[in-house]
Every structure is written in structure tokens, then in C-alpha cells.
Coordinates of C-alpha atoms and ligand atoms in Angstrom, one line a residue:
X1 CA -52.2 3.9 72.8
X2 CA -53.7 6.2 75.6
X3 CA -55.3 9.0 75.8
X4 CA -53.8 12.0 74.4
X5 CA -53.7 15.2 76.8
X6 CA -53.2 18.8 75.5
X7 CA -50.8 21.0 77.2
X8 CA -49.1 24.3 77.0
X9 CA -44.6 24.1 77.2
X10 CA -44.4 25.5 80.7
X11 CA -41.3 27.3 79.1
X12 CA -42.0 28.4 75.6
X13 CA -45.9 28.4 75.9
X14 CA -46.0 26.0 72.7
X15 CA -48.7 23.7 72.4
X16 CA -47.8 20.2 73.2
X17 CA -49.4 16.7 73.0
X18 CA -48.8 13.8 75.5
X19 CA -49.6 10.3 76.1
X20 CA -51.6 10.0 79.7
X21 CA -48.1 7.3 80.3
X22 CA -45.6 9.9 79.3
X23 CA -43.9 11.1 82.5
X24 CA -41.5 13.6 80.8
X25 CA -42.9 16.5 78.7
X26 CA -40.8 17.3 76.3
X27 CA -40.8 20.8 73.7
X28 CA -39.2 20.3 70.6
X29 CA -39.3 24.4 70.5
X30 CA -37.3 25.3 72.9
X31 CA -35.9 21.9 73.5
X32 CA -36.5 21.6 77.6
X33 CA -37.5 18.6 79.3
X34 CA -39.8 18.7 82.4
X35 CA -40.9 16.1 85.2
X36 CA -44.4 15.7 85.8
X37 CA -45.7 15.7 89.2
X38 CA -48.8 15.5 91.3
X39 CA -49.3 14.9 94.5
X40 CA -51.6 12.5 94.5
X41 CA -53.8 11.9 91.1
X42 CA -53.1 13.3 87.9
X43 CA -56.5 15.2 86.8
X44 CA -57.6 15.9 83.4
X45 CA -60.9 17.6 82.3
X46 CA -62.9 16.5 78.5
X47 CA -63.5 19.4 76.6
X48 CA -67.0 20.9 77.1
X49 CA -69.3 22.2 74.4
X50 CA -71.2 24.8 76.7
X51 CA -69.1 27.9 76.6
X52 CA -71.7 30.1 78.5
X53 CA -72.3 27.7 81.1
X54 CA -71.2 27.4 85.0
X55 CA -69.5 24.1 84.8
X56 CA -70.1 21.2 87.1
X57 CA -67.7 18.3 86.8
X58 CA -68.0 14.7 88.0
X59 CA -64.9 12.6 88.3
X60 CA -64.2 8.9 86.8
X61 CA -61.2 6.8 87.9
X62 CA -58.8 6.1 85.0
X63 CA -56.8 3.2 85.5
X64 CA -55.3 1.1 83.0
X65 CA -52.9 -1.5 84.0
X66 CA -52.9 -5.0 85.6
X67 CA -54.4 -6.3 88.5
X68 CA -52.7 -9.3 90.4
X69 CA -54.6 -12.0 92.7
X70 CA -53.9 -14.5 94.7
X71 CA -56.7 -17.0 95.9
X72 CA -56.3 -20.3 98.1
X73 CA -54.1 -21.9 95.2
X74 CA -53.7 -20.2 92.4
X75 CA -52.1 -16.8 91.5
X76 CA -53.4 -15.0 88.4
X77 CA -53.6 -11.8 87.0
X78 CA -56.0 -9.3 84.5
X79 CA -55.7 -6.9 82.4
X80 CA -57.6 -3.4 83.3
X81 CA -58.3 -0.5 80.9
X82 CA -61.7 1.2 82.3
X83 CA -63.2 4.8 83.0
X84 CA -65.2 4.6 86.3
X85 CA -67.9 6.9 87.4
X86 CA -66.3 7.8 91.2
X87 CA -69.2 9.5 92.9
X88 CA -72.6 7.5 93.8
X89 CA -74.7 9.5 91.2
X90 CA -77.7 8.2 90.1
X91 CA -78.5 8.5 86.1
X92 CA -75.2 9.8 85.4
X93 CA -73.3 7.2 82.7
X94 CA -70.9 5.1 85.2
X95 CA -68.4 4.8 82.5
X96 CA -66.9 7.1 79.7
X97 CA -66.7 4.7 77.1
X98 CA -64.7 5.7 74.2
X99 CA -65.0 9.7 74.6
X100 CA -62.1 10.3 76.0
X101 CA -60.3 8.4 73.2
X102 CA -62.0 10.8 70.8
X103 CA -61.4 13.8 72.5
X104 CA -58.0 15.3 74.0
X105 CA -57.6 15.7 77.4
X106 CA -56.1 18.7 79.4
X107 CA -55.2 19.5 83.0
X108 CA -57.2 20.3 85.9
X109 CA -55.4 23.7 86.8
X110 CA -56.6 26.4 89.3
X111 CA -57.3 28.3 86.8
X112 CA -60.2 26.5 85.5
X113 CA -63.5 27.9 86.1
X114 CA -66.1 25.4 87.7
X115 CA -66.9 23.4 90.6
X116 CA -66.0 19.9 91.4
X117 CA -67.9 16.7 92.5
X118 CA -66.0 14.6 95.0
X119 CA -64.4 11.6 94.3
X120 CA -65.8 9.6 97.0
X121 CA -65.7 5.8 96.1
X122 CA -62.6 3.6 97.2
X123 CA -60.5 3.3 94.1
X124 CA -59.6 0.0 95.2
X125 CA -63.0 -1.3 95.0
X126 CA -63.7 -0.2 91.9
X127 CA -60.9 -2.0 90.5
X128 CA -61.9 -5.2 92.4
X129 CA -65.2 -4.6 90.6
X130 CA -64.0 -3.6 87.1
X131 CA -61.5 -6.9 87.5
X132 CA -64.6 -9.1 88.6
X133 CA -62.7 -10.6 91.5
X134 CA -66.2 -10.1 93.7
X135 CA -65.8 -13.0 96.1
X136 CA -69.0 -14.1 96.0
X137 CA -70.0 -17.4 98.1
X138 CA -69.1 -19.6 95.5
X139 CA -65.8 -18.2 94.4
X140 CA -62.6 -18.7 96.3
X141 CA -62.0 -15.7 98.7
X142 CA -59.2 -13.4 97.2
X143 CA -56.2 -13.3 99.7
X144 CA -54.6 -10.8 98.1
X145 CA -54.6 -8.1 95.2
X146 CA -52.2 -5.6 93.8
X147 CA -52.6 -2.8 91.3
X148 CA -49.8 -2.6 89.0
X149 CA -50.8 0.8 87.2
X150 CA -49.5 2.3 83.9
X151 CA -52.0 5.1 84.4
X152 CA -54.1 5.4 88.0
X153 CA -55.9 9.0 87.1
X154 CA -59.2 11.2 87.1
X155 CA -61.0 12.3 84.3
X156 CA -63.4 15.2 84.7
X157 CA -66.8 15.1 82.7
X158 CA -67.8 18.7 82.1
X159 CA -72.1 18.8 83.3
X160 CA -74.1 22.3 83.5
X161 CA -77.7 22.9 85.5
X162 CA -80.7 24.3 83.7
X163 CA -83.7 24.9 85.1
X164 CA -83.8 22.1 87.3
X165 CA -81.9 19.5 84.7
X166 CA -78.5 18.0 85.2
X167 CA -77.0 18.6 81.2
X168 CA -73.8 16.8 79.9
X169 CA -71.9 19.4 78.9
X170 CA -69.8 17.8 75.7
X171 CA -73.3 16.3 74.4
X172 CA -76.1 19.1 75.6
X173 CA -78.3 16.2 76.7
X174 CA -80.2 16.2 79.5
X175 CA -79.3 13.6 82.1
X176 CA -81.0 13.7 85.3
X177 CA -83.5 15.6 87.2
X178 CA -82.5 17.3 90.3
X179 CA -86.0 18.3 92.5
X180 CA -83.9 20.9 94.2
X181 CA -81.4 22.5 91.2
X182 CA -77.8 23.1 92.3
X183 CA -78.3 22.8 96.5
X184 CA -79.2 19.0 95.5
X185 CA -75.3 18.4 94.2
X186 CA -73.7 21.4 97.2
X187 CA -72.9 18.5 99.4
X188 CA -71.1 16.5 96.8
X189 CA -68.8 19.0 96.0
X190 CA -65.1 18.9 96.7
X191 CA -62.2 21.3 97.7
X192 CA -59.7 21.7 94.6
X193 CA -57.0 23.6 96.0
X194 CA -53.8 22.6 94.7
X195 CA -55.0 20.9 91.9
X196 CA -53.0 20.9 88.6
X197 CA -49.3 19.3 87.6
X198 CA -46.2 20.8 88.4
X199 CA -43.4 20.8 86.3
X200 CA -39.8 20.1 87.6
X201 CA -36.6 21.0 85.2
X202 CA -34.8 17.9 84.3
X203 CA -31.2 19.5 85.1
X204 CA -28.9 16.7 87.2
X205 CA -29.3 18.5 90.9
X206 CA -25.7 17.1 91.6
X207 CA -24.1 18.6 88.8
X208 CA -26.5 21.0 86.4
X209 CA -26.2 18.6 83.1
X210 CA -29.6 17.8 81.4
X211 CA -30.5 14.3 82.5
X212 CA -31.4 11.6 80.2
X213 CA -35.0 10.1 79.4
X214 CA -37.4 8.9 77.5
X215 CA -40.9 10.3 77.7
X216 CA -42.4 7.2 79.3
X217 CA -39.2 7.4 81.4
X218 CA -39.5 7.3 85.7
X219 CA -35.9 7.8 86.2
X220 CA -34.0 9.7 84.5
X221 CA -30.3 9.3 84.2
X222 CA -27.3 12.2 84.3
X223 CA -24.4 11.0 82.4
X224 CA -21.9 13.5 83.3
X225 CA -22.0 12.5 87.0
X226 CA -23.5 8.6 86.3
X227 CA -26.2 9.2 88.8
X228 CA -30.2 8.2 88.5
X229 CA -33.2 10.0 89.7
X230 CA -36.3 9.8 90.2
X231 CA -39.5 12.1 91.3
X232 CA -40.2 11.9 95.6
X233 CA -42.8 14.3 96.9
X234 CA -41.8 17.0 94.1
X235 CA -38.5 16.9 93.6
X236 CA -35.7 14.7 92.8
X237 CA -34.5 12.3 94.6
X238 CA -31.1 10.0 94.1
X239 CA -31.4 6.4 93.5
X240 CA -28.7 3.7 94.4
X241 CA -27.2 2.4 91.5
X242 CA -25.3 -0.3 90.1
X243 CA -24.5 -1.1 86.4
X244 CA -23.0 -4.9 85.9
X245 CA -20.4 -4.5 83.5
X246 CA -21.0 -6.7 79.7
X247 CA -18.6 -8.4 78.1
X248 CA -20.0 -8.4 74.5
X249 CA -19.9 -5.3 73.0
X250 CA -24.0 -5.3 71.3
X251 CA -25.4 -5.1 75.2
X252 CA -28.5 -3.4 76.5
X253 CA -28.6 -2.9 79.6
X254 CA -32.1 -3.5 80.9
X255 CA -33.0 -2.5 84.9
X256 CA -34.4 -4.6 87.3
X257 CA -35.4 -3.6 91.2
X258 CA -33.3 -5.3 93.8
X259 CA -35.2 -5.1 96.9
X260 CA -33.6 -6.1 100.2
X261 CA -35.8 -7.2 102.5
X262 CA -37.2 -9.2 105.1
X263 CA -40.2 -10.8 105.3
X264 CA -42.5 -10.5 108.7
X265 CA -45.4 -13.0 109.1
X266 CA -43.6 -16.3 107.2
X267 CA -40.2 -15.4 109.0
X268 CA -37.8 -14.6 106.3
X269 CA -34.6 -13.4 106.5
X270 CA -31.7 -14.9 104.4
X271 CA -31.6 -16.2 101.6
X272 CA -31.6 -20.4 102.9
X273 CA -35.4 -19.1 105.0
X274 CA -36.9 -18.0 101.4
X275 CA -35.4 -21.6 99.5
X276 CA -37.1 -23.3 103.1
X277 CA -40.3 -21.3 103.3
X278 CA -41.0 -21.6 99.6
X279 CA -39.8 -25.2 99.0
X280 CA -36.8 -24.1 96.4
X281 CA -35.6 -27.9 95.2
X282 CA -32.0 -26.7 95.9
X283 CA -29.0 -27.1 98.3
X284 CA -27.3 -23.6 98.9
X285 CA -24.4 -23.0 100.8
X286 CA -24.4 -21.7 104.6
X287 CA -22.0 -19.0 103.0
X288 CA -24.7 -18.3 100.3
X289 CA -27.9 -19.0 102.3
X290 CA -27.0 -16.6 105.4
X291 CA -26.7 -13.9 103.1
X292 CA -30.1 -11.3 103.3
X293 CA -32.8 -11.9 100.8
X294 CA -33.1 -9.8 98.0
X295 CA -36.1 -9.7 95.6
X296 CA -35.7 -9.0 92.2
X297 CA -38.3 -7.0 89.9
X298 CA -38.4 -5.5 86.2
X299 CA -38.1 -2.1 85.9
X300 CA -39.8 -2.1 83.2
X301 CA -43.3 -2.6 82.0
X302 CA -44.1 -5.8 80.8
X303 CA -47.1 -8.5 79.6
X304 CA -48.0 -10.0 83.1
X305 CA -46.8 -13.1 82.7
X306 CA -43.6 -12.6 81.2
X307 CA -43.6 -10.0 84.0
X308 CA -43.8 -12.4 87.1
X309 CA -41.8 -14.9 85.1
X310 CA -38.5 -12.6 85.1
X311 CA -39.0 -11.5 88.6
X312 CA -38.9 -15.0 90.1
X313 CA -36.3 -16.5 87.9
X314 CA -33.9 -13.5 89.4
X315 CA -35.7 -13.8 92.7
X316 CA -34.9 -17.7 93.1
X317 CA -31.4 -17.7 91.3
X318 CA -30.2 -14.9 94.0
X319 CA -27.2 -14.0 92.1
X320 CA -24.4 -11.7 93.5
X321 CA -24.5 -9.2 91.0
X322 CA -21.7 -6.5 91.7
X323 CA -21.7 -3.6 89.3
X324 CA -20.1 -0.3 88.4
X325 CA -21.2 3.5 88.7
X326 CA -20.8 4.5 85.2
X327 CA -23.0 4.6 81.9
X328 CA -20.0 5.4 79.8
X329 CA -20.6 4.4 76.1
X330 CA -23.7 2.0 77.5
X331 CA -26.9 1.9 75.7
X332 CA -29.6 1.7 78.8
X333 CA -33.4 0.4 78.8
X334 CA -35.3 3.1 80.1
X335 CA -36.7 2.2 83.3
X336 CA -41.0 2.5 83.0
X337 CA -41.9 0.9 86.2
X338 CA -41.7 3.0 89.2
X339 CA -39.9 1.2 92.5
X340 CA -42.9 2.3 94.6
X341 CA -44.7 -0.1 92.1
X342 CA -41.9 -2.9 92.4
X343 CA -42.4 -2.8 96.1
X344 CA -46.3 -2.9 95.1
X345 CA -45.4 -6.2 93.5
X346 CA -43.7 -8.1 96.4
X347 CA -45.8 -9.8 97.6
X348 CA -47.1 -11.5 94.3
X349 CA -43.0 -12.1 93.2
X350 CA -42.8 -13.9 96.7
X351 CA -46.3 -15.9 95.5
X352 CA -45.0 -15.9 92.1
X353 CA -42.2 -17.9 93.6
X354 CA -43.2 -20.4 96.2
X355 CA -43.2 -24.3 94.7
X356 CA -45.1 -25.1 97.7
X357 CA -47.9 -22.5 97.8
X358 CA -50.0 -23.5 100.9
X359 CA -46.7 -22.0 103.3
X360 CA -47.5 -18.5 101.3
X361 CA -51.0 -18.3 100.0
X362 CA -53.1 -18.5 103.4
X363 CA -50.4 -16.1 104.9
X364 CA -50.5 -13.7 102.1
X365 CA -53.1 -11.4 104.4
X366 CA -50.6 -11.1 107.6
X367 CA -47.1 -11.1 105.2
X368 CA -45.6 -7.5 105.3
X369 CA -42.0 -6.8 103.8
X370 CA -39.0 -4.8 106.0
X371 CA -37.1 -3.5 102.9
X372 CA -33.6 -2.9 104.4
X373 CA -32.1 -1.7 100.2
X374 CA -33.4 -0.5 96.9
X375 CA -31.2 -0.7 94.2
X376 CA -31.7 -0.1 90.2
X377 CA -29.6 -2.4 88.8
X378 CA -28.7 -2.6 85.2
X379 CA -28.3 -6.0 83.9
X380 CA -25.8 -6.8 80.6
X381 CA -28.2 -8.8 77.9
X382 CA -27.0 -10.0 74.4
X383 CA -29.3 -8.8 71.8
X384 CA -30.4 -11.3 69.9
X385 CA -32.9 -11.3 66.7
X386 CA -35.6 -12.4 68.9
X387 CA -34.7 -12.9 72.4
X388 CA -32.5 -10.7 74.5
X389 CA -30.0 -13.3 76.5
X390 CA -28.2 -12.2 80.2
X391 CA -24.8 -12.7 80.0
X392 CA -24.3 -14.4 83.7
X393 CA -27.8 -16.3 84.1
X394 CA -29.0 -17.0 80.2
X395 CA -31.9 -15.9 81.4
X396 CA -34.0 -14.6 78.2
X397 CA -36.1 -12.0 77.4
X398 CA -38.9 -12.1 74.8
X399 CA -38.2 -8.8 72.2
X400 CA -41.9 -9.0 71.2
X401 CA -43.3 -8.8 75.1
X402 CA -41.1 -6.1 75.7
X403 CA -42.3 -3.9 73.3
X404 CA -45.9 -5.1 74.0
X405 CA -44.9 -3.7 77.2
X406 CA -44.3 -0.3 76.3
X407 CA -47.6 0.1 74.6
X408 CA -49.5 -1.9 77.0
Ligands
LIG501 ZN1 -41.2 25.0 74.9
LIG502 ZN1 -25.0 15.0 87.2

């Protein structure tokens, strides 16, 4: 598990707990379900011990998740769960350690009294650095990285000045000396307007039912008008959507992205460049190669390798998948993985996928993807006792690494 964050029902006012992966928020007292949305980071403060104190409060990067790379040869992948000091403070603990798993967490809101340190490193090197993929002299230089998130956040340490002593303010420990007092930290501090979550009603914008989710949910379903949604820039948004029918009558439906797209920088297009470009032993049809390229992701979290697995088997098999618009009497996986993160993951699926990697890997730099469609589509799997089977492919799916997945 995560961290656990504190929060007030923005309806009822009743105290609430949530997971830092939950993306719904939902009050068991008055029984309404809300979005969460920020615009760019979700910020969360520890709980300080100095109640008398003006509160200064330097920010650490949360991010737990994976991080893909891709070298000369070989593609592989690591596991990231860190706190990460985000300012270039001297003397001030560069990671959290295990406080905020001891503590709960709550919003940043304007509200809050206090002033804020700036979060001026690159996030992205502080991954590379938490994931040691330094490319030092010796080491293969990294061609390419992506940052498959669960939870990309900042946490707030709560700090107070005393004479001319930096204090943490959950502890009461001195930490650093400033020469100057305050004026030595007035540069480093950031603007906060518009900080805090909003909160968006989880009624169907087509039609006014309550749409369907999980808490960990990123699109959210309305099964009164068989439409999906999803959260874009604070409000939502309709998603294209196909459901391919089972004929069993124990199905889950489980949702993959199918991305459309082109590929710019290894020239491909249809279907017959991608089985050329990446060496596919097959022979494809002109009817079936001509047709445009479609990559295929989970939309669901997953262990890494299982993960990359899934996407190129779809990816290479290419099937022609035509679905329905309905959920009647279905029982849907709830989709965890955001597209913006399937579109993250291209090109590693393309890597993922190439039987002849030295056409990819030193292009990987200059590749860029055109996507031309985005499409959630849910796929009919048998469940078994210990693997989940597609109908069409027999393509499997571990039950153990999927529900690793959800608690990853
Ligand atoms: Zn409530
Ligand atoms: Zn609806």
C-alpha cells in the first residue's frame, strides 16, 4: 500500500481516508463520488508538530512506479518507490524515508498557512538518479527512458526558523544554520496560487446517471448511455469505445489502449512497414498489411514484464477487433492506466516488439509517434482458476500479476 491522505467529503464534510493511487473519492455518508483533479502535481503536506510556528515547507518528489530503458541492445525496466528532496538545500534530509508512511497526508489547499520552497530540480533527473541509470563512461548510454507512474506527486515537509536555525517541524530538531535567518530561503520561495485538488461530480455529462468506478478507477463508465470518461484539463471528457462481444457467459472484460498511429523517424505506417521495420517472422497479406498500424497497450496496471509482454503480443498479432457500444449485463476490469501513460509507453511497446533491435534501438532518440485514433477497447477473457484466457487470440493473463498490479 501507499500512503494514506486525510481529506474532508467535499459534500458532507465527513472525514475521509484515501490511498495517494485512488483517483475517485468516495463518501460512504452521503454516498457521492468525486473526480480528483490537479492541474499539474498533486501536493500533500506531513503534519507538523509546531502549532505556533510560521511554517516553511520544502517539497520532495513522490513517485512510485516503473521506469523503462532502452540501451544499445537491451530493453529493461525498474521498479521506483522514493521520496526525493526537490530543492538544492544543503543539510536538509534528501529523502523522507518512512515518515510519510507513518504519518497521514493531507492536501496543500489555499487555505493553508505558510510559505513554500520551490520545486526547482528536473523531476526527470531525479528519477534517472533514484533508477541508477547514470550513464557513466563505462555504462551503455541510455537511448531512451519512460516513466510509467502509479503516483508522480509532492510531499511538503513542514520546517520553522528560530533564531537563526532551520527546525524540522514534525521532529523539533534543528537542521541547518542559516547566517542570514529567513532572507537566506526568500529567493527559494515559490508562488502557490491555485494549489489544492478540485473535485468534479461523477454524474454522466451526456445523460445525468452516476458513472461507474472503482477508487483506483481513470475512467469511469455510465451504464445508462454506455459511454466512458475520463478527466482532460478539469473536466470530463468522452472516450471512444468499443466492447468485443464474449461468447462464454463467465467473461471479464479487461481494457486495452488501441493506439493508431504512425511512426516518424523509422517510417511506419501500415501494418506490413511495422512486420518489415521490426523483422516480424510472418507473411501478412497486402489486404492485412496496408491496413494503418495500431498499437496495443493494457489499461491496466500491471508487473513490468507481464506489462510489455501483453502489449506486444496484441501489438504483433494486429487483430481486427470490432466491438459493440454497450456494457449490458458485462462485468468490466477497471481501467487503472491512464491513455496519456499508454501513449508514454509507445515507444518501449515498439522496442518491446522489434526481433531485430538494431533497426529500433539507435533510432529510439529521433522516433516520434503521429497517433491518428485512441480507442479503449474491452477484450472478452475466460476466467480461469489461474489464468484469464482471450477468447479470439488465447492470449493469457496471469491472475496473480494482475492483482500484483493493483497494489503495485
Ligand atoms: Zn460526504
Ligand atoms: Zn450517460
Amino acid at each position: 500500500m501507499g500512503f494514506t491522505i486525510e481529506h474532508g467529503c467535499p459534500q458532507c464534510g465527513a472525514a475521509l481516508e484515501m490511498d495517494e493511487s485512488d483517483h475517485i473519492l468516495s463518501c460512504p455518508y452521503c454516498d457521492v463520488k468525486s473526480f480528483l483533479y490537479s492541474q499539474d502535481y498533486f501536493r500533500y503536506v506531513l503534519p507538523d508538530n509546531a502549532p505556533k510556528k510560521e511554517l516553511i515547507y520544502a517539497p520532495y518528489l513522490r513517485f512510485k512506479g516503473v521506469v523503462y530503458f532502452c540501451s544499445n541492445t537491451t530493453l529493461d525496466y525498474r521498479i521506483v518507490d522514493i521520496t526525493r528532496l526537490g530543492i538544492e538545500l544543503k543539510s536538509i534530509p534528501t529523502s523522507l524515508g518512512l515518515r510519510p508512511q507513518a504519518m497521514k497526508l493531507r492536501f496543500v489547499k489555499p487555505e493553508l498557512n505558510g510559505s513554500f520552497l520551490k520545486f526547482s530540480l528536473k523531476a526527470t533527473d531525479i528519477l534517472t538518479s533514484a533508477a541508477k541509470l547514470s550513464s557513466g563512461p563505462s555504462e551503455q548510454p541510455i537511448l531512451h527512458r519512460a516513466f510509467i507512474g502509479e503516483t508522480m506527486s509532492i510531499i511538503y515537509l513542514p520546517m520553522y526558523i528560530e533564531g537563526n536555525m532551520l527546525f524540522d517541524g514534525i521532529l523539533n530538531r534543528p537542521m541547518v544554520k542559516l547566517p542570514r535567518g529567513r532572507e537566506d530561503l526568500e529567493p527559494l520561495l515559490a508562488k502557490t496560487s491555485g494549489w489544492g485538488p478540485r473535485f468534479i461530480s461523477t454524474l454522466c455529462p451526456q445523460c445525468g446517471w452516476k458513472l461507474d468506478g472503482e477508487r483506483d478507477s481513470v475512467v469511469l463508465l455510465c451504464k445508462n448511455c454506455h459511454t466512458a470518461w475520463e478527466i482532460k484539463e478539469g473536466r470530463l471528457d468522452r472516450v471512444n469505445l468499443s466492447i468485443v462481444k464474449g461468447r462464454d457467459a463467465r467473461i471479464l472484460y479487461i481494457p486495452f489502449w488501441r493506439i493508431s498511429a504512425s511512426v516518424k523517424g523509422v517510417d511506419i505506417d501500415s501494418f506490413s512497414d511495422f512486420v518489415r521495420v521490426t523483422n516480424q517472422p510472418m507473411i501478412i497479406s497486402n489486404e492485412r498489411g496496408s491496413k494503418d498500424m495500431n498499437f496495443f497497450s493494457p489499461a491496466f496496471k500491471l508487473r513490468p514484464n507481464f506489462f510489455l509482454n501483453l502489449a506486444r503480443q496484441f501489438t504483433i498479432l494486429q487483430r481486427d477487433f470490432t466491438g459493440e457500444e454497450t456494457f449490458e449485463e458485462k462485468e468490466m476490469y477497471a481501467v487503472t492506466l491512464p491513455k496519456s501513460e499508454a501513449v508514454q509507453a509507445l515507444k518501449i511497446i515498439l522496442a518491446g516488439s522489434a526481433v531485430n533491435v538494431k533497426n529500433i534501438f539507435p533510432n529510439l532518440p529521433k522516433i516520434n509517434f503521429v497517433i491518428k485514433e485512441l480507442t479503449l477497447v474491452y477484450l472478452p477473457f475466460e476466467q480461469g482458476p489461474n489464468d484469464m484466457i482471450q477468447e479470439d487470440t488465447g492470449i493469457c493473463i496471469n491472475r496473480p500479476s494482475l492483482e500484483f498490479g493493483r497494489r503495485m
